[in-house]
Short mmCIF file of C-alpha atoms and ligand atoms in Angstrom, two decimals:
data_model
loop_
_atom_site.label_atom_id
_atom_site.label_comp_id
_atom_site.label_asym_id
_atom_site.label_seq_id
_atom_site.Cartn_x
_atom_site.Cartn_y
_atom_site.Cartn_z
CA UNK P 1 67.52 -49.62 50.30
CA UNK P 2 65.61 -50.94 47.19
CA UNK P 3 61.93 -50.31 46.41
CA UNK P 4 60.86 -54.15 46.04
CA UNK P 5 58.58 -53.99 43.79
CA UNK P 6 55.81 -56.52 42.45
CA UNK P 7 58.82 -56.72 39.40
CA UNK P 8 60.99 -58.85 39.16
CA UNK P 9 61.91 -62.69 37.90
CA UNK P 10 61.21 -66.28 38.73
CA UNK P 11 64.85 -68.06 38.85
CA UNK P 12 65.73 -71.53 38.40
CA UNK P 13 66.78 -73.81 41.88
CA UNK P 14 69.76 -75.87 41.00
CA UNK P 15 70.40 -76.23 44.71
CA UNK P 16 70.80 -80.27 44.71
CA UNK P 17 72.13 -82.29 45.51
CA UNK P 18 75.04 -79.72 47.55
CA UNK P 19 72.03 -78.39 49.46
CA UNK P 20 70.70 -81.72 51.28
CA UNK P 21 74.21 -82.76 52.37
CA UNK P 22 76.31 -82.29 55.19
CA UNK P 23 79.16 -79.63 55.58
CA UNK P 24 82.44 -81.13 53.97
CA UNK P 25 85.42 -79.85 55.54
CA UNK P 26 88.41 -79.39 52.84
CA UNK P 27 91.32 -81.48 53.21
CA UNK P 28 94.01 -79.53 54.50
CA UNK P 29 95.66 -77.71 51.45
CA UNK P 30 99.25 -77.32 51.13
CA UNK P 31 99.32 -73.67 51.18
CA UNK P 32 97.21 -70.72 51.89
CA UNK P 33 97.24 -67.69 50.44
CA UNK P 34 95.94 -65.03 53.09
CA UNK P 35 95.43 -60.92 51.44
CA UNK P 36 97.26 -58.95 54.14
CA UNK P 37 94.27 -56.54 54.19
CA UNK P 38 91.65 -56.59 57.16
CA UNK P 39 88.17 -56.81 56.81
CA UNK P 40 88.49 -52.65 57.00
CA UNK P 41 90.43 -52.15 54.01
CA UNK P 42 93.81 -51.71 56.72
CA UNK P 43 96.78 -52.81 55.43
CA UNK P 44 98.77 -55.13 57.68
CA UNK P 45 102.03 -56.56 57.93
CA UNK P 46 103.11 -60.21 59.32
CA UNK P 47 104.23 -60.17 62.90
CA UNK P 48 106.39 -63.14 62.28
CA UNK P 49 109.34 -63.61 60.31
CA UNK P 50 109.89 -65.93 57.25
CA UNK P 51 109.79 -69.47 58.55
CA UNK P 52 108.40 -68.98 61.67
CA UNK P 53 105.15 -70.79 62.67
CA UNK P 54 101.90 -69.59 63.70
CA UNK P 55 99.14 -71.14 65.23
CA UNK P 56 95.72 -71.57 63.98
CA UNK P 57 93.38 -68.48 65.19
CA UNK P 58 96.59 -66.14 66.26
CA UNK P 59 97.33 -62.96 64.98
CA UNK P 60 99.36 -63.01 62.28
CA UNK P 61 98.64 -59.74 61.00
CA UNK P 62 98.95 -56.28 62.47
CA UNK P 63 97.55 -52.86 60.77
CA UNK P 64 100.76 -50.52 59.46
CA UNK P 65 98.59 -47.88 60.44
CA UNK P 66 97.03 -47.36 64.42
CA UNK P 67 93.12 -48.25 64.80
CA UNK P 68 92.63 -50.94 62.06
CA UNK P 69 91.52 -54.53 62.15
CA UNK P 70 94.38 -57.10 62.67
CA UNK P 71 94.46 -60.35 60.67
CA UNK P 72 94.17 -63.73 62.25
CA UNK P 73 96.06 -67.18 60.87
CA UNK P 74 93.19 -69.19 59.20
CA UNK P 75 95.63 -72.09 60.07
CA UNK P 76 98.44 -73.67 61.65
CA UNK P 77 101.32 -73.08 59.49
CA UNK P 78 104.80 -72.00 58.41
CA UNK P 79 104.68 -68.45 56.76
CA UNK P 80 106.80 -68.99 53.60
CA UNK P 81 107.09 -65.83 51.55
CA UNK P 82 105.22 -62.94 50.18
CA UNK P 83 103.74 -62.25 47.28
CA UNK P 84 101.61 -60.05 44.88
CA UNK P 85 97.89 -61.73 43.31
CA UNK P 86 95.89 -59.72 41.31
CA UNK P 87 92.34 -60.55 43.32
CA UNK P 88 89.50 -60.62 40.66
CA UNK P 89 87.62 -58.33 44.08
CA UNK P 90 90.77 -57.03 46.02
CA UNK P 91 92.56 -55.61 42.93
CA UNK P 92 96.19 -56.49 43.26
CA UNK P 93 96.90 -57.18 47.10
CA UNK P 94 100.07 -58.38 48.82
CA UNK P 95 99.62 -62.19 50.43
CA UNK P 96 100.88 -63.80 52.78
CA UNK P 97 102.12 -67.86 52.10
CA UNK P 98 101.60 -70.48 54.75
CA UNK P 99 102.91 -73.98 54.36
CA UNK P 100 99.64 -76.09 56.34
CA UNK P 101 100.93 -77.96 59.19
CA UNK P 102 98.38 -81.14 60.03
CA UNK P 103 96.71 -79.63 63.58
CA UNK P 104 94.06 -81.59 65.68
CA UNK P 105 91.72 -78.71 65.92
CA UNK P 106 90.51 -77.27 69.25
CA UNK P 107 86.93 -77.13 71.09
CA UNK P 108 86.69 -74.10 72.82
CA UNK P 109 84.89 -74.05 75.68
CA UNK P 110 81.55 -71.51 75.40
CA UNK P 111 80.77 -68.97 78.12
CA UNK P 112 77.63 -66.95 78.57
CA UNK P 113 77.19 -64.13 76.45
CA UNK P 114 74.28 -62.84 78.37
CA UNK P 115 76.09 -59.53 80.12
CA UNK P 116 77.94 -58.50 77.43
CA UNK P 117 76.65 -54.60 76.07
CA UNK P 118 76.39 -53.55 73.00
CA UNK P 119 79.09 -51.58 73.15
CA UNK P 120 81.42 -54.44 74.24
CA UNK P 121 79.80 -56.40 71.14
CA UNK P 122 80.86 -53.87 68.65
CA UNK P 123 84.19 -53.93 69.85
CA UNK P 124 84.33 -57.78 69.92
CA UNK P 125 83.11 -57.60 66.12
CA UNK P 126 85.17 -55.02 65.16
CA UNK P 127 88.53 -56.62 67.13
CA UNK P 128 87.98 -59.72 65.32
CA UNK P 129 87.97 -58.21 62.30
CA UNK P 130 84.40 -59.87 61.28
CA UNK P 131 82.95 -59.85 57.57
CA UNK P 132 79.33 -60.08 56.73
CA UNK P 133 79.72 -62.44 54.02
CA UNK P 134 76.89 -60.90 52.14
CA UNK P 135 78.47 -58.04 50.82
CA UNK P 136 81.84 -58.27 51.91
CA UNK P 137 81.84 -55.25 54.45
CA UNK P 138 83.06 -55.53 58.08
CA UNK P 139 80.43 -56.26 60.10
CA UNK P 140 81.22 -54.18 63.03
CA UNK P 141 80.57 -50.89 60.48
CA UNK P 142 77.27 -52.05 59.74
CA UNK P 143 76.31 -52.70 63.54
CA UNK P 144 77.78 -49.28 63.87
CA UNK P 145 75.99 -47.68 61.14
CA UNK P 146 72.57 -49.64 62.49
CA UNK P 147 72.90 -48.08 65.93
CA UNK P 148 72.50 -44.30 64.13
CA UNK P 149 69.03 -45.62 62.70
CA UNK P 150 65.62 -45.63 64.47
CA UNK P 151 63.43 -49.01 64.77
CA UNK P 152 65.63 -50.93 63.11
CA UNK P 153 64.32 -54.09 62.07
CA UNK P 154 67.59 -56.98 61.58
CA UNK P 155 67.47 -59.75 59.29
CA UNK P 156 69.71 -62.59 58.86
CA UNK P 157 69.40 -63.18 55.53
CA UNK P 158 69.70 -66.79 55.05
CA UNK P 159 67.21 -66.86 51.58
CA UNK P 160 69.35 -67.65 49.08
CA UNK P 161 67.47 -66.51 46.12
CA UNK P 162 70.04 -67.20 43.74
CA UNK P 163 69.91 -70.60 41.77
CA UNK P 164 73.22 -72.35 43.00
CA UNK P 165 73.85 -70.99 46.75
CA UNK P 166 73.12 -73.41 49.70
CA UNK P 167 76.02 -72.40 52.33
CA UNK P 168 74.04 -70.06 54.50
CA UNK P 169 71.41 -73.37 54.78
CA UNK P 170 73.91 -75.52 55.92
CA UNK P 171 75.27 -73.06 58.01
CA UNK P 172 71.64 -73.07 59.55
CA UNK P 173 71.35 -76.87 59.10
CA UNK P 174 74.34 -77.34 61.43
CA UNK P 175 74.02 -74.24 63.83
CA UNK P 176 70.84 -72.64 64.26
CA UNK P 177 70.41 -72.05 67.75
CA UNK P 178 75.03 -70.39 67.22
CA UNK P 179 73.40 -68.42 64.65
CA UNK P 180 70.27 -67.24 66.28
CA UNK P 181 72.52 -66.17 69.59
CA UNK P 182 74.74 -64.30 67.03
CA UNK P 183 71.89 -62.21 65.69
CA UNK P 184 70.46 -62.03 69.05
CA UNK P 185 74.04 -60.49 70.05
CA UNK P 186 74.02 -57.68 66.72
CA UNK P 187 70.07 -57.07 67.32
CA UNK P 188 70.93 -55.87 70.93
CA UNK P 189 73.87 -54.00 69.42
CA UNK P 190 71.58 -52.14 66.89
CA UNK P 191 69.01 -52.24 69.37
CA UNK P 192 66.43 -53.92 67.16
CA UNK P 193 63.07 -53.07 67.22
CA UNK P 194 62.69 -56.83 65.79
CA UNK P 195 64.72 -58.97 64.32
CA UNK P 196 64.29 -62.51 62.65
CA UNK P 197 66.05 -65.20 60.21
CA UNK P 198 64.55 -64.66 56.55
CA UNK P 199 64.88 -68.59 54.82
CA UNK P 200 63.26 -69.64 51.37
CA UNK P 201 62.97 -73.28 52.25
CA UNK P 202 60.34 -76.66 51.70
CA UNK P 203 58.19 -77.76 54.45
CA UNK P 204 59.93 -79.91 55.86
CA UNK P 205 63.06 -77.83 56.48
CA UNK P 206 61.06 -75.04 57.64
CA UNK P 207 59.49 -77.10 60.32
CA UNK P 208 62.59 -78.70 61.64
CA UNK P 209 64.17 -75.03 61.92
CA UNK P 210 61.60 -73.90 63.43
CA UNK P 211 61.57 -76.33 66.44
CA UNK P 212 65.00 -75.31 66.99
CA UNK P 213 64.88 -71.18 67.26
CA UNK P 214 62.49 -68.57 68.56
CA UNK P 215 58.90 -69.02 67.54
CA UNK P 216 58.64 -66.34 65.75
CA UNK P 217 62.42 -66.11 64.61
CA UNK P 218 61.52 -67.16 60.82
CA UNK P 219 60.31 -65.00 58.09
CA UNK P 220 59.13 -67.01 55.05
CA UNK P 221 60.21 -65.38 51.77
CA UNK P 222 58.00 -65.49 49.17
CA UNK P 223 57.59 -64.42 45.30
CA UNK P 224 60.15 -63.45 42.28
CA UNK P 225 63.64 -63.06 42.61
CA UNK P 226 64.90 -60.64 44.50
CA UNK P 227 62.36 -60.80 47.01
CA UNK P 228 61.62 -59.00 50.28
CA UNK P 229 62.88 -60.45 53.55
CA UNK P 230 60.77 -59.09 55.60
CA UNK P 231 57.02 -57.89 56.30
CA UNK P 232 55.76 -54.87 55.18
CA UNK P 233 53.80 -54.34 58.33
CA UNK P 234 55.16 -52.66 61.17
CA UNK P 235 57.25 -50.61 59.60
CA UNK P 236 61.22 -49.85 60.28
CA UNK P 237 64.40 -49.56 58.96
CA UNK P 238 65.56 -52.94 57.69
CA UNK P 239 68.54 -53.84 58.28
CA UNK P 240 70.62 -57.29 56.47
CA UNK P 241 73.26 -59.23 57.90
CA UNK P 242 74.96 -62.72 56.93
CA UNK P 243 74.20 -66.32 58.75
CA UNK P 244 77.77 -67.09 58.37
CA UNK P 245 78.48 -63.56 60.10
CA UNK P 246 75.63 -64.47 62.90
CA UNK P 247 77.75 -67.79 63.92
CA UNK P 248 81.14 -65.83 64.18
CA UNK P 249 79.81 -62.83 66.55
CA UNK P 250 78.53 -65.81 68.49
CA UNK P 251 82.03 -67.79 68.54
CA UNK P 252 83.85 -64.57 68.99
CA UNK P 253 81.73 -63.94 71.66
CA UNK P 254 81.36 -67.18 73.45
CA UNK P 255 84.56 -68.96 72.59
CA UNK P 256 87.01 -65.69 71.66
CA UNK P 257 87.54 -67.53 68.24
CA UNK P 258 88.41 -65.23 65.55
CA UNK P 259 86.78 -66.07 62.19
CA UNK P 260 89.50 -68.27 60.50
CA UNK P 261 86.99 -70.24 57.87
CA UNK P 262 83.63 -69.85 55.87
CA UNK P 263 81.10 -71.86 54.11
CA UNK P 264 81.13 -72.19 50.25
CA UNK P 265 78.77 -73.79 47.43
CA UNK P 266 80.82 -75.63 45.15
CA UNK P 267 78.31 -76.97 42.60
CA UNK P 268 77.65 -76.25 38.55
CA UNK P 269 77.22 -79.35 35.72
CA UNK P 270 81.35 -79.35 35.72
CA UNK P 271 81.51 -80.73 39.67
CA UNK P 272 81.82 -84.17 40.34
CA UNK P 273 80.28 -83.47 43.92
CA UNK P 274 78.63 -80.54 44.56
CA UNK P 275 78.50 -79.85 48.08
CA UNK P 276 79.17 -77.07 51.04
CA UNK P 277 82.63 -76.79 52.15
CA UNK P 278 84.23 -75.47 54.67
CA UNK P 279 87.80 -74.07 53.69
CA UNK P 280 90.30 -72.23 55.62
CA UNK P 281 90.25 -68.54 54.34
CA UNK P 282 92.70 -68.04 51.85
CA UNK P 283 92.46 -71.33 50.50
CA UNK P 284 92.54 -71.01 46.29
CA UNK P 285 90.22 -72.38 44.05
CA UNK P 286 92.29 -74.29 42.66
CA UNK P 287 92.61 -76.58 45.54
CA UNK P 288 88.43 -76.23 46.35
CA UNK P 289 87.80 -77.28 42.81
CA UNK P 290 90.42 -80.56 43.42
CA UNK P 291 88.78 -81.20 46.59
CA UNK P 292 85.16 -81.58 44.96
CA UNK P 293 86.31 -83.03 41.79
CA UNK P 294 85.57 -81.77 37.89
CA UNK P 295 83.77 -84.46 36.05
CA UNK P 296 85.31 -82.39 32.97
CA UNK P 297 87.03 -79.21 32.45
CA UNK P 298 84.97 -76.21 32.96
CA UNK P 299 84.55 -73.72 30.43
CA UNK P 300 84.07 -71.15 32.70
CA UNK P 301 84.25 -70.77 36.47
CA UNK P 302 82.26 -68.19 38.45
CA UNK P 303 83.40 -66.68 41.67
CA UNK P 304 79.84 -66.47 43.48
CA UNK P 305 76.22 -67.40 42.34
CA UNK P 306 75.02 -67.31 38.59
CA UNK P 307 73.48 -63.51 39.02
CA UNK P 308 76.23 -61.75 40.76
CA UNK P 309 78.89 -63.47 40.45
CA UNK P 310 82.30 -62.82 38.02
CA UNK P 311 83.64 -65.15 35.73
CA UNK P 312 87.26 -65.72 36.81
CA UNK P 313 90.39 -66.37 34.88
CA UNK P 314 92.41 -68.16 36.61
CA UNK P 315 91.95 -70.69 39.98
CA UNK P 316 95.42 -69.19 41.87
CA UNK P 317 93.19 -67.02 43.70
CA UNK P 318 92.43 -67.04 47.57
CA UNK P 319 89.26 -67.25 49.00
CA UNK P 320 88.33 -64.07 51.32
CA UNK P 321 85.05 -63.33 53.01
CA UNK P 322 82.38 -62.59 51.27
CA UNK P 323 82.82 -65.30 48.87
CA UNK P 324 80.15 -67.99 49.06
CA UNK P 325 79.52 -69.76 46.23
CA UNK P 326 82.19 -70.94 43.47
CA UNK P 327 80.25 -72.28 40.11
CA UNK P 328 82.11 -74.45 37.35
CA UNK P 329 79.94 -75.03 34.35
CA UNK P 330 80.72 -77.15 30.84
CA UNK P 331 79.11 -74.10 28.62
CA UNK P 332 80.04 -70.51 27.89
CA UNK P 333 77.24 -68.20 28.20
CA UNK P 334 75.60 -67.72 24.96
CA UNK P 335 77.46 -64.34 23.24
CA UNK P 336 75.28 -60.97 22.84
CA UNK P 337 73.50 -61.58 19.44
CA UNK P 338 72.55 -58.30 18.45
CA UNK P 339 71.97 -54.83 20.52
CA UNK P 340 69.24 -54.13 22.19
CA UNK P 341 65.82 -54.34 20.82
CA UNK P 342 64.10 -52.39 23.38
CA UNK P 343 62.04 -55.22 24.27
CA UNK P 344 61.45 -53.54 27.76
CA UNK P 345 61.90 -57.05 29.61
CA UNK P 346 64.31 -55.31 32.02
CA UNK P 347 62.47 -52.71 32.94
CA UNK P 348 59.62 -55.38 34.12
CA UNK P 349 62.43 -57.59 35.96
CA UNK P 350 63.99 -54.11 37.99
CA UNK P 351 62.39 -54.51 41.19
CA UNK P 352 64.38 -51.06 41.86
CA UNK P 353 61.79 -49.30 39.24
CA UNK P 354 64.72 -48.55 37.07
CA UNK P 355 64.82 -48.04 33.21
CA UNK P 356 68.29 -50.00 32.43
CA UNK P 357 68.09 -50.72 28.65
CA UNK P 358 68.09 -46.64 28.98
CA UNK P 359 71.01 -46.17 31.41
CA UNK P 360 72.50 -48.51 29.05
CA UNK P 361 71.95 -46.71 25.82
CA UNK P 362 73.15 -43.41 27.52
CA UNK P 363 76.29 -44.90 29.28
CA UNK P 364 77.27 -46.05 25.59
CA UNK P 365 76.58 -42.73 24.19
CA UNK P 366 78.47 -40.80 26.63
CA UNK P 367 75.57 -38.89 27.38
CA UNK P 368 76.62 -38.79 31.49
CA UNK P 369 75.32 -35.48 32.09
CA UNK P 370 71.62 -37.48 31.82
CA UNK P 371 72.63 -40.26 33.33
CA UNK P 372 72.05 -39.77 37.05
CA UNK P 373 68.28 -38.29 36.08
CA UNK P 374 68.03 -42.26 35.93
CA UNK P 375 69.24 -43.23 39.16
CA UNK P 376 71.33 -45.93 38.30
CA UNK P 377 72.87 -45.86 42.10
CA UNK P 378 69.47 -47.30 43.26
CA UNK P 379 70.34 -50.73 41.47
CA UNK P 380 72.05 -53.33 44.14
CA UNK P 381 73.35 -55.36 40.82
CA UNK P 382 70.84 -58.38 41.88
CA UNK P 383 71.21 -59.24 37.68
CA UNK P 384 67.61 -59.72 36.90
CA UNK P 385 68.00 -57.38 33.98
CA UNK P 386 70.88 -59.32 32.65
CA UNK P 387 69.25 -62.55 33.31
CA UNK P 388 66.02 -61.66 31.05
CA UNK P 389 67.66 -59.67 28.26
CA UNK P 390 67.41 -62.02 24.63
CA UNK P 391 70.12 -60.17 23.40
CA UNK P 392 72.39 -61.44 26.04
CA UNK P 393 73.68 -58.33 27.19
CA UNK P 394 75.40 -57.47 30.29
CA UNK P 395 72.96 -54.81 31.23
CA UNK P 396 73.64 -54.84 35.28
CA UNK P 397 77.12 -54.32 34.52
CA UNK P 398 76.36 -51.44 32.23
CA UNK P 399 74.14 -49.95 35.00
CA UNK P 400 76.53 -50.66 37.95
CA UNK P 401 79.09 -48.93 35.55
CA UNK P 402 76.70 -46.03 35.53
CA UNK P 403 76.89 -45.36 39.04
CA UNK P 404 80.74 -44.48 38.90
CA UNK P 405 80.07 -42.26 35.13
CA UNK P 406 78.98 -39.24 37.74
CA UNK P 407 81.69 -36.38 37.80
CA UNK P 408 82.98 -37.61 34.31
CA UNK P 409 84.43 -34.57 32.56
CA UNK P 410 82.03 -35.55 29.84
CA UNK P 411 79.61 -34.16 32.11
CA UNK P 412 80.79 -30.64 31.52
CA UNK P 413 79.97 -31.10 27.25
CA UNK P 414 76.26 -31.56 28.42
CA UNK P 415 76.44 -28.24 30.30
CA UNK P 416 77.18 -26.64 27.01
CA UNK P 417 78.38 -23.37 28.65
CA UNK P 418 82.68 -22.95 29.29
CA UNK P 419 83.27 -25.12 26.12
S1 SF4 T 1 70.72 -55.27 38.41
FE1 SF4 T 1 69.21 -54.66 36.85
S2 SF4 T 1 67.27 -55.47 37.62
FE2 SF4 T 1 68.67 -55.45 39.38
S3 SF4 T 1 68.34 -53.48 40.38
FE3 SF4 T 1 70.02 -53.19 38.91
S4 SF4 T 1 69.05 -52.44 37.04
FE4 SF4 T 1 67.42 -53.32 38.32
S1 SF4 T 2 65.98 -56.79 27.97
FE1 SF4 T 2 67.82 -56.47 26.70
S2 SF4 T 2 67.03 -56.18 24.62
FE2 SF4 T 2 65.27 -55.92 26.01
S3 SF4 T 2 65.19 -53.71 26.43
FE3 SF4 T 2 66.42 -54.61 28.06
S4 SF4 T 2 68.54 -54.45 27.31
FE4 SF4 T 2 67.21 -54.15 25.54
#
């Protein structure tokens, strides 16, 4: 867990106009592109053969191996043929291709909630292969992991620090009180000592949400980027979780609806409308990008916000969980002029307390065997280094490749002993 720190940087909000409208849902695209790998890294195989249908919300995937997650059709379709995408965060993953059939889509009825335990909860999560959009990272490990901790405090963190991102707001926007029964459902799995929804919003916003959850269900977030979402007093262990994750344990719960969508920010100066959209998972980006428009061709596109995200290549690539922002902007990012000029700016921006122009300077001298002396594996990657440096230099990628230097056999020259 990081430090937070009084450090750290005051970001830009480019969150109109995507953030005050409504949900868009995609047009249906032709195809989807589904990774046959669960939300636990399992790989799976189709239980249907070429040319069969499937219906939206059935399994369409089942583990090759016993105990992992299977994989649910994000749509009704006609499963085409398989193939092999290198996945800019999967690494090169087997897909599954289904040809969209039009469907009217279905309103499940909802049923209390109330009895279920926790450990009937975990199972639900962890059946329905859940992903906490925020990291990526099945959601039924975390609750897991959560339930080893003491006084856990849970947030649903529905800030949004980073310049571009609106989805979990609209998520919010369109089903607070779903969301607030979801986190109600993972706080009594965890068995929270408190647990609240952490929002960076106006006035205005703030005060309709609140009239709509518990009274004290909102925790205000305040101060530089990347800021704490929660209150120092009380103490506890805090815990994070995704809105968008929140509103499928509910569904799941209430309606047995596997998670077969999410919520994305399309938006950047390249997008004829930015907005929230919600997409089938496994749609590309090429066919999100078509559905919002380009006003011209992008120089480059950015899977996630402007501080975490990756730049992408090409736009034949599925969208998976964890994905919640796509960015296409008219400029390149300014080059690296020079190297660093130890100005120090990123050691004020680390709210971690973290020297990275150093773990830097000794990643790119191979000196590994000092390396972890700097704790690079405290950095979460939030890009605040990167984001001051006037060099232009990737420094949170230099520091996040710092974490995996440990073990090196350059470590061994340091030791100076055996060679
Ligand atoms: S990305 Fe940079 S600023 Fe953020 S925690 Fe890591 S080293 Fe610190
Ligand atoms: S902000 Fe950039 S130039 Fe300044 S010390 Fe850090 S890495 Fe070096």
């Amino acid at each position: 867990m990081s430090k937070f720190t009084n450090r750290g940087v005051f970001l830009p909000l480019i969150k109109e106009p995507a953030a005050s409208r409504p949900i868009e849902d995609i047009t249906p695209p032709a195809q989807v592109v589904v990774p046959m790998l669960a939300g636990d890294g399992s790989n799976n195989q189709p239980v249907i053969k070429a040319y069969e249908t499937v219906l939206h919300g059935d399994v369409f995937g089942q583990p090759v191996q016993a105990g992992g997650c299977p994989i649910y059709s994000p749509v009704t379709g006609v499963f085409n043929s398989v193939r092999n995408i290198l996945h800019p965060l999967l690494g090169t993953v087997s897909c599954a291709v289904l040809d969209c059939l039009v469907s009217k889509g279905e309103n499940r009825k909802e049923k209390s909630v109330e009895k279920l335990t926790a450990e009937e909860i975990l199972e639900l999560s962890f059946r329905m292969g859940i992903v906490d959009e925020l990291d990526g990272i099945l959601l039924a490990s975390k609750l897991a992991a959560g339930r080893k901790l003491r006084n856990v405090i849970l947030v649903a963190d529905a800030s949004e620090q980073e310049p571009y991102c609106s989805a979990a707001w609209s998520v919010l926007n369109e089903s607070a009180e779903k969301v607030w029964r979801g986190l109600e459902l993972a706080a009594r799995t965890v068995r929270a000592k408190k647990y609240h929804i952490a929002v960076k919003l106006e006035k205005g916003n703030l005060k309709n949400l609140k009239g709509r959850i518990s009274d004290n269900g909102l925790y205000q977030v305040k101060g530089k980027y990347p800021a704490r979402v929660y209150s120092k007093k009380g103490g506890g262990t805090v815990c994070r979780i995704g809105v968008q994750a929140c509103l499928a344990l509910y569904l799941a719960a209430a309606t047995d609806q596997p998670p077969c969508d999410c919520i994305i920010t399309v938006a950047g100066d390249a997008v004829a409308n930015p907005c929230n959209v919600r997409v089938p998972l496994g749609t590309t980006v090429e066919d999100i990008l078509r559905f919002c428009g380009l006003s011209q061709e992008p120089a480059y596109i950015i899977l996630g916000d402007a501080m975490t995200g990756i730049t992408i290549q090409s736009t034949d690539i599925p969208i998976i969980s964890g994905i919640t922002c796509l960015l296409a902007l008219k400029n390149l990012p300014r080059p690296p002029v020079h190297t660093c000029i130890g100005c120090g700016r990123c050691v004020r921006a680390c709210h971690a307390n973290l020297l990275p122009y150093e773990i830097m300077r000794r990643l790119d001298n191979m000196q590994y065997e000092r390396l972890a002396t700097l704790l690079p594996d405290e950095c979460d990657g939030c890009g605040a280094c990167s984001h001051v440096c006037p060099c232009s230099l990737e420094v949170t990628s230099k520091v996040l490749e710092a974490q995996d230097a440990h073990g090196n056999i350059f470590m061994k020259w340091g030791d100076g002993d055996d060679l």
